[in-house]
Coordinates of C-alpha atoms and ligand atoms in Angstrom, one line a residue:
X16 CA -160.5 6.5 9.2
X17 CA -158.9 6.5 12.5
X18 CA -158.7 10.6 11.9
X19 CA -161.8 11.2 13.2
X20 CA -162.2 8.4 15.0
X21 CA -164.2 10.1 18.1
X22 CA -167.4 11.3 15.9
X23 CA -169.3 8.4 17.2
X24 CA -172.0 10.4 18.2
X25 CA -172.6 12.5 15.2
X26 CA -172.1 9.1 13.0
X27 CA -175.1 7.1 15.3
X28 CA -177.2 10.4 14.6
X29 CA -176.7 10.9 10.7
X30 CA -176.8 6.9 10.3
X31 CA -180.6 7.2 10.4
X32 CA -180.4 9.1 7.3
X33 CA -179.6 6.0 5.5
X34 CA -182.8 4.1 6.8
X35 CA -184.7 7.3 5.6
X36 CA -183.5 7.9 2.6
X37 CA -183.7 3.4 1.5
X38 CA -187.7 4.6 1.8
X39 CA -187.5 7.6 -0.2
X40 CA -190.1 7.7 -3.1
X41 CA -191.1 11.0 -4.9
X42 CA -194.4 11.4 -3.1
X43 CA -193.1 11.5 0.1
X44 CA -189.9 13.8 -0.5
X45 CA -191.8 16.6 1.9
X46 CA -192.1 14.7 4.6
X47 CA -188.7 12.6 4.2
X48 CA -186.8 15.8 3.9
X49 CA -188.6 17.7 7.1
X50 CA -187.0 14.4 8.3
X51 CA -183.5 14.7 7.1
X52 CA -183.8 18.4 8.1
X53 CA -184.4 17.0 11.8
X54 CA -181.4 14.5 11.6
X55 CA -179.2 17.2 10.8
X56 CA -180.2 19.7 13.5
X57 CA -179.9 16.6 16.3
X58 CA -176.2 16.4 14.7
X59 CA -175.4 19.8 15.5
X60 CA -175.4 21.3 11.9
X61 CA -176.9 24.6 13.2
X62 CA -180.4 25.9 11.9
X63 CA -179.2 28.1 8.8
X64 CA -177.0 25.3 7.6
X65 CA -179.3 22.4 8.0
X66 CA -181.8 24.6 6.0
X67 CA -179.4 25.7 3.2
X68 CA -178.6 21.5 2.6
X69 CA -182.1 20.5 2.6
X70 CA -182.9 23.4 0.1
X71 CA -180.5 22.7 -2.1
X72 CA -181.7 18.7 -2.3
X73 CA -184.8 19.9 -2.5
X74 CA -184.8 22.1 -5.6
X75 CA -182.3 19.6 -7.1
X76 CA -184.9 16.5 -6.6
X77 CA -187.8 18.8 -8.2
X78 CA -185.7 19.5 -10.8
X79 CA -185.2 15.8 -11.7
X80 CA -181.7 15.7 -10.8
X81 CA -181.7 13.8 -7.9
X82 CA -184.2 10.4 -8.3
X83 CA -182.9 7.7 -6.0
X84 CA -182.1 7.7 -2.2
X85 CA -178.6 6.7 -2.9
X86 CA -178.3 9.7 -5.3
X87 CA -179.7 11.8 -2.7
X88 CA -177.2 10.7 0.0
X89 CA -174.1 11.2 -2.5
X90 CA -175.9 15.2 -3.0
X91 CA -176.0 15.2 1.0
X92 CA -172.2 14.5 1.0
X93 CA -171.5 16.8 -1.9
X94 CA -173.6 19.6 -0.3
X95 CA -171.7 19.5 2.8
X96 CA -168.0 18.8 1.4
X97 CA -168.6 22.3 -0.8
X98 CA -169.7 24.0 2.6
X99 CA -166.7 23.4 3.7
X100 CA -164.5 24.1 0.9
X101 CA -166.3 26.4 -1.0
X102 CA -165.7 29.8 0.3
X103 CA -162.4 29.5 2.3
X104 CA -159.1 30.2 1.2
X105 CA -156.4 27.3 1.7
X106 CA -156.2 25.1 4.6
X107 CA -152.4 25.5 4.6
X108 CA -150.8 27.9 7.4
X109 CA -150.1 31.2 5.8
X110 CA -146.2 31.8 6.5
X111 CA -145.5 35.0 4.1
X112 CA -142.1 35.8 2.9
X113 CA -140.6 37.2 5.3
X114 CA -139.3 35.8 8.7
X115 CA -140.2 35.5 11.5
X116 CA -144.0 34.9 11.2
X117 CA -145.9 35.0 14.0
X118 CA -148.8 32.9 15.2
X119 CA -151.4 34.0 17.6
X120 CA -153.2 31.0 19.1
X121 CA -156.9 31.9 21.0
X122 CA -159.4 30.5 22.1
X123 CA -161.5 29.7 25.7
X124 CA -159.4 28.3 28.8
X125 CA -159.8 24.4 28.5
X126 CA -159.7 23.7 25.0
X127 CA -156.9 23.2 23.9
X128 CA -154.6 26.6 23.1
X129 CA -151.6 25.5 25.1
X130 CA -151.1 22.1 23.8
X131 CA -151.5 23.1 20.3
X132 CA -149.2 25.2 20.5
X133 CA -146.8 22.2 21.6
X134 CA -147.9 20.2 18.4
X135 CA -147.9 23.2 16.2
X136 CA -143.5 23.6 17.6
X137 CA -143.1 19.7 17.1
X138 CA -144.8 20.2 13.6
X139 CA -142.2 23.0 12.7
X140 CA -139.3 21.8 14.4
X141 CA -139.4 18.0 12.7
X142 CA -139.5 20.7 9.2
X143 CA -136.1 22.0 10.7
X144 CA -137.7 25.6 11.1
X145 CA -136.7 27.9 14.4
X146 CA -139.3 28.2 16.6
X147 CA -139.5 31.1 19.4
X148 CA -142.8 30.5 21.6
X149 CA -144.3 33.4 24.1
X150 CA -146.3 32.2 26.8
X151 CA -148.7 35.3 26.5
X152 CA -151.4 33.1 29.2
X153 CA -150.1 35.2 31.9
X154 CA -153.9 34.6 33.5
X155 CA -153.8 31.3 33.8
X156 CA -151.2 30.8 36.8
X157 CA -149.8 26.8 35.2
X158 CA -150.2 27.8 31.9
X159 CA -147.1 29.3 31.6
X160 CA -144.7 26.5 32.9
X161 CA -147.3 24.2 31.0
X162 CA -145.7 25.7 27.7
X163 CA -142.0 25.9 29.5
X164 CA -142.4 21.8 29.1
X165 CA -143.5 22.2 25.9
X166 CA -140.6 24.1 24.7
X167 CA -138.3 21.4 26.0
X168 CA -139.8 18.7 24.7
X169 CA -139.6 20.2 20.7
X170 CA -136.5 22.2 21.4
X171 CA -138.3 25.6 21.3
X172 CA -136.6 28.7 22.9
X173 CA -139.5 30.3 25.0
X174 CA -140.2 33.9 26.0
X175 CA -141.8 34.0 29.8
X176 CA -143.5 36.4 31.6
X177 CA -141.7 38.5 34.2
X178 CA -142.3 40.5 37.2
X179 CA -145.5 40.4 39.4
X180 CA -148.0 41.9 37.6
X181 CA -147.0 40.9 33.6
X182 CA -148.6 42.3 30.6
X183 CA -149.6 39.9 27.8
X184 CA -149.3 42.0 25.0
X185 CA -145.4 43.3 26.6
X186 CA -144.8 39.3 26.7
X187 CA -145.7 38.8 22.8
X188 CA -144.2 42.1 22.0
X189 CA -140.7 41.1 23.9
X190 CA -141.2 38.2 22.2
X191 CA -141.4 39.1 18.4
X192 CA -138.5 41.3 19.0
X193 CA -135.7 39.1 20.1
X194 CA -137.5 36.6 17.0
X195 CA -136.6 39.7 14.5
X196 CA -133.4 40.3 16.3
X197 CA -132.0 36.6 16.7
X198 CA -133.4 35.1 13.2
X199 CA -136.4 32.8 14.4
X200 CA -138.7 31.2 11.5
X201 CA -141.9 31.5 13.8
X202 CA -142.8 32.4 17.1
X203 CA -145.8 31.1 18.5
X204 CA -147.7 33.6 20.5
X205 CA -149.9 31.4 23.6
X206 CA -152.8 34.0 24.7
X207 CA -155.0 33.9 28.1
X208 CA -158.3 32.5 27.6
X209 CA -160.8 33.8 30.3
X210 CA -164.6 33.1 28.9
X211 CA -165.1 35.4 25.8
X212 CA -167.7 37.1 27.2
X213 CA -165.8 38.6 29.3
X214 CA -164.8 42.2 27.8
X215 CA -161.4 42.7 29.5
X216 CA -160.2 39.4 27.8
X217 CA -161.5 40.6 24.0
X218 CA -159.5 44.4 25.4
X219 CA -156.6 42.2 26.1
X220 CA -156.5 40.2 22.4
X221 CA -156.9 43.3 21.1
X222 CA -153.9 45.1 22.6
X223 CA -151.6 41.5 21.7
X224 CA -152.7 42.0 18.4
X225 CA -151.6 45.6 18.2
X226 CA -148.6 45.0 20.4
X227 CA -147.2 41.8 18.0
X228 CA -148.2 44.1 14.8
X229 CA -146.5 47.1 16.2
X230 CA -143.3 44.9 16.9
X231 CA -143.3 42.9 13.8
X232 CA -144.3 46.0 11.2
X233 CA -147.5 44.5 9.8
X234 CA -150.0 42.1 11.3
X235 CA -150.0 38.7 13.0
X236 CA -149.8 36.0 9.7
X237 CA -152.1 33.5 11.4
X238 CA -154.5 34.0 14.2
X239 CA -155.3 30.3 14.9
X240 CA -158.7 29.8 17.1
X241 CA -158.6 27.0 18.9
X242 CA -162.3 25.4 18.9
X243 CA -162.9 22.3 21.6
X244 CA -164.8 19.5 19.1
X245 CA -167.2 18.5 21.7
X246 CA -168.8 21.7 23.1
X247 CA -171.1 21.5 20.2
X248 CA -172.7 25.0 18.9
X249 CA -171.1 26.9 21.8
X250 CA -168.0 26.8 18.9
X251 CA -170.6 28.9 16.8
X252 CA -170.8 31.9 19.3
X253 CA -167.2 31.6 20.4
X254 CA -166.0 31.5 16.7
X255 CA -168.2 34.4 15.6
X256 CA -167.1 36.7 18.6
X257 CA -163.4 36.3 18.3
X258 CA -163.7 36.7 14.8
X259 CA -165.2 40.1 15.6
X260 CA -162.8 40.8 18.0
X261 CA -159.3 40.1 16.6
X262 CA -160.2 38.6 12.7
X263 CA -159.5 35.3 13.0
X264 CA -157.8 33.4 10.3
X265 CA -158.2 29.7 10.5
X266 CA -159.3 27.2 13.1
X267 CA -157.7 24.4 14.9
X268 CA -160.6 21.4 16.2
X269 CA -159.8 19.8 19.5
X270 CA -160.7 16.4 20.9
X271 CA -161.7 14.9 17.6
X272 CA -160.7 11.9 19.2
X273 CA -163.3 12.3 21.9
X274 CA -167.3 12.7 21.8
X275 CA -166.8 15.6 18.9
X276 CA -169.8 17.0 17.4
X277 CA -169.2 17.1 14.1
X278 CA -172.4 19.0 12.5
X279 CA -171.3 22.2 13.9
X280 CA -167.7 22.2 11.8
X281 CA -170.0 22.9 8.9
X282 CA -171.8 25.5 10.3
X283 CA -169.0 27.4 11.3
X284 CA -167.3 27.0 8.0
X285 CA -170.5 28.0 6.8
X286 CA -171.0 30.7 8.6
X287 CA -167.9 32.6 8.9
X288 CA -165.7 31.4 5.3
X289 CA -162.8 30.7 7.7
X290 CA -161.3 27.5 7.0
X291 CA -160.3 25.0 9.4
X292 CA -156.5 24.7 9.0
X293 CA -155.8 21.8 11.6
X294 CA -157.5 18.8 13.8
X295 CA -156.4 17.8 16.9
X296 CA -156.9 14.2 17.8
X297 CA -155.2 13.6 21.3
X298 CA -153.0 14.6 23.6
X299 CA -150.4 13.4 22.5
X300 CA -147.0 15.4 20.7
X301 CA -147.7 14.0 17.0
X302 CA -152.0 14.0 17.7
X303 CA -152.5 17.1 15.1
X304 CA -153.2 17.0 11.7
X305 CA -154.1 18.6 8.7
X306 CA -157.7 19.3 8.2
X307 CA -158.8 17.3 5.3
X308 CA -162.6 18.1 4.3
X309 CA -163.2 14.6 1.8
X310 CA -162.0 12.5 4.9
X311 CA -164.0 14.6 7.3
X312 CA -167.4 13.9 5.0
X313 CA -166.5 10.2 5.0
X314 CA -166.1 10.0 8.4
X315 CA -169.3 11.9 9.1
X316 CA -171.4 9.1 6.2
X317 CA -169.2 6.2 6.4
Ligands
GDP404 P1 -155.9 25.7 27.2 O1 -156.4 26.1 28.5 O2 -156.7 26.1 26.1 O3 -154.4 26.1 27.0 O4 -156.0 24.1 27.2 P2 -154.9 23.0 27.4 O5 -153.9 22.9 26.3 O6 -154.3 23.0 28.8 O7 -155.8 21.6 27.2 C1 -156.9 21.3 28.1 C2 -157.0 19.8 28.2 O8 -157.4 19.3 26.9 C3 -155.7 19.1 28.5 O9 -156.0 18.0 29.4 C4 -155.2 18.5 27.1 O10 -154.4 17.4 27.2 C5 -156.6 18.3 26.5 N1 -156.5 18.3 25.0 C6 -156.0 19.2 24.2 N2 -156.2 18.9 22.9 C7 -156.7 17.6 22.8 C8 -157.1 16.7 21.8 O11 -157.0 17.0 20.6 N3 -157.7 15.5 22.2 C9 -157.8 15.2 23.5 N4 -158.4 14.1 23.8 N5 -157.5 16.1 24.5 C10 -156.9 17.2 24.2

């Protein structure tokens, strides 16, 4: 349980639906649900997804399936573990066969990109696999000696910018290059983060994208967005723009650990049928793990 220890928040909200749902009697369903409906909107579940639950409860306690509030909690956990699970592919990193693959990590300034990437290298290198990492933040003016620490502290060989005025998409390029050349497993591409609604940035992902396809003969095999757990529907917008942008592939949570808002996982699971591949719970080297949606639901209804 320690996992998502930081859902505080979200659990205080849904722990009313308990107290609802011990008062639930047929006759009062409508207004008990409208209620349940309410809970999960306060917990961040988004309006589409809050409605699709309830709906499905619904139809499932007029069809006399569903006939105790106990029963209709367990539905309410079923319900949202198949939202998550349902319609995504694994939540395992997809590698390929052939080497090296290469990551792209994005995501908004702040939340988390460049210390991912750290755990992502410590995950790989305690596996024994090579890991080249390219500081493509060449925005951000720490971000790039940021991941220069990073690569120490796993034993990563690192690709830095150079010159005054450095290109990301050179950087990754330069980068997925000497991985083909020198036999690297992965290389871990770090990307600038300026607020996605700014249109140079999404130009910028773009031409990484290209530039890492065009060096590596087919397309990035993960483009990891890195979503911070406590900005709460905000993930929503971001997720859906850079999935527009550059097709993103799985998600990485931050700051589980902290004041996450959990509802709006679902929702963006929901919404987009990208899975979330990892969790990041501290800021710490070994604080990232694999998402796990069962623990997830139980930590949500304890
Ligand atoms: P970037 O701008 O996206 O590269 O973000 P950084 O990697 O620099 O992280 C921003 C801040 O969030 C730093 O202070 C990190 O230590 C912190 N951080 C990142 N991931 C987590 C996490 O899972 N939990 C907590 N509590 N803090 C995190």
């Amino acid at each position: 349980q320690l996992l998502f220890s930081g859902f505080s928040k979200t659990r205080e909200n849904l722990a009313v639906v308990d107290e609802l749902l011990t008062y639930w009697n047929l006759d009062e369903s409508e207004s008990i649900l409208d209620e349940l409906e309410e809970v999960l909107l306060v917990s961040d579940f988004g309006p589409k997804t809050a409605l699709k639950i309830v709906d499905t409860i619904r139809k499932d306690i007029l069809a006399g399936r569903l006939k105790s509030g106990p029963q209709i909690k367990e539905a309410l956990k079923k319900n949202i573990f198949k939202l998550l699970t349902e319609r995504v592919t694994t939540t395992e990193l997809q590698l390929g066969n052939s080497r090296p693959a290469v990551l792209m990590i994005v995501g908004v300034n702040g939340g988390g990109k460049t210390t991912t990437l750290g755990k992502l290298a410590n995950r790989f290198k305690k596996e024994g696999v090579k890991v080249l990492m390219a500081a493509g933040d060449t925005f951000r003016a720490a971000a790039g000696e940021q991941l220069e620490v990073w690569a120490q502290r796993t034993g990563s060989e690192i690709v830095m910018a150079e010159g005054p005025k450095p290109r990301p998409a050179a950087v990754l390029s330069q980068a997925v290059r000497r991985a083909v050349e020198e036999d690297f497993d992965v290389v871990l591409c770090d990307t600038s983060g300026r607020l996605h609604t700014n249109y140079n940035l999404m130009e910028e992902l773009r031409g990484c994208k290209r530039a890492v396809s065009k060096a590596l003969s087919s397309a990035p095999n993960e483009v990891l967005l890195v979503l911070d757990g406590t900005t709460g529907l905000n993930m929503l917008a971001q997720a859906r723009e850079f999935n527009q942008v550059i097709g993103v592939t799985g998600f990485i949570l931050t700051k589980l650990d902290g004041t996450a808002r959990g509802g709006c996982v679902v929702s963006v699971v929901d919404e987009l049928s990208i899975p979330v591949k990892f969790v990041g719970v501290g800021e710490g080297i070994d604080d990232l793990q694999p998402f796990d949606a069962q623990s997830f639901v139980d930590a949500l209804f304890p």
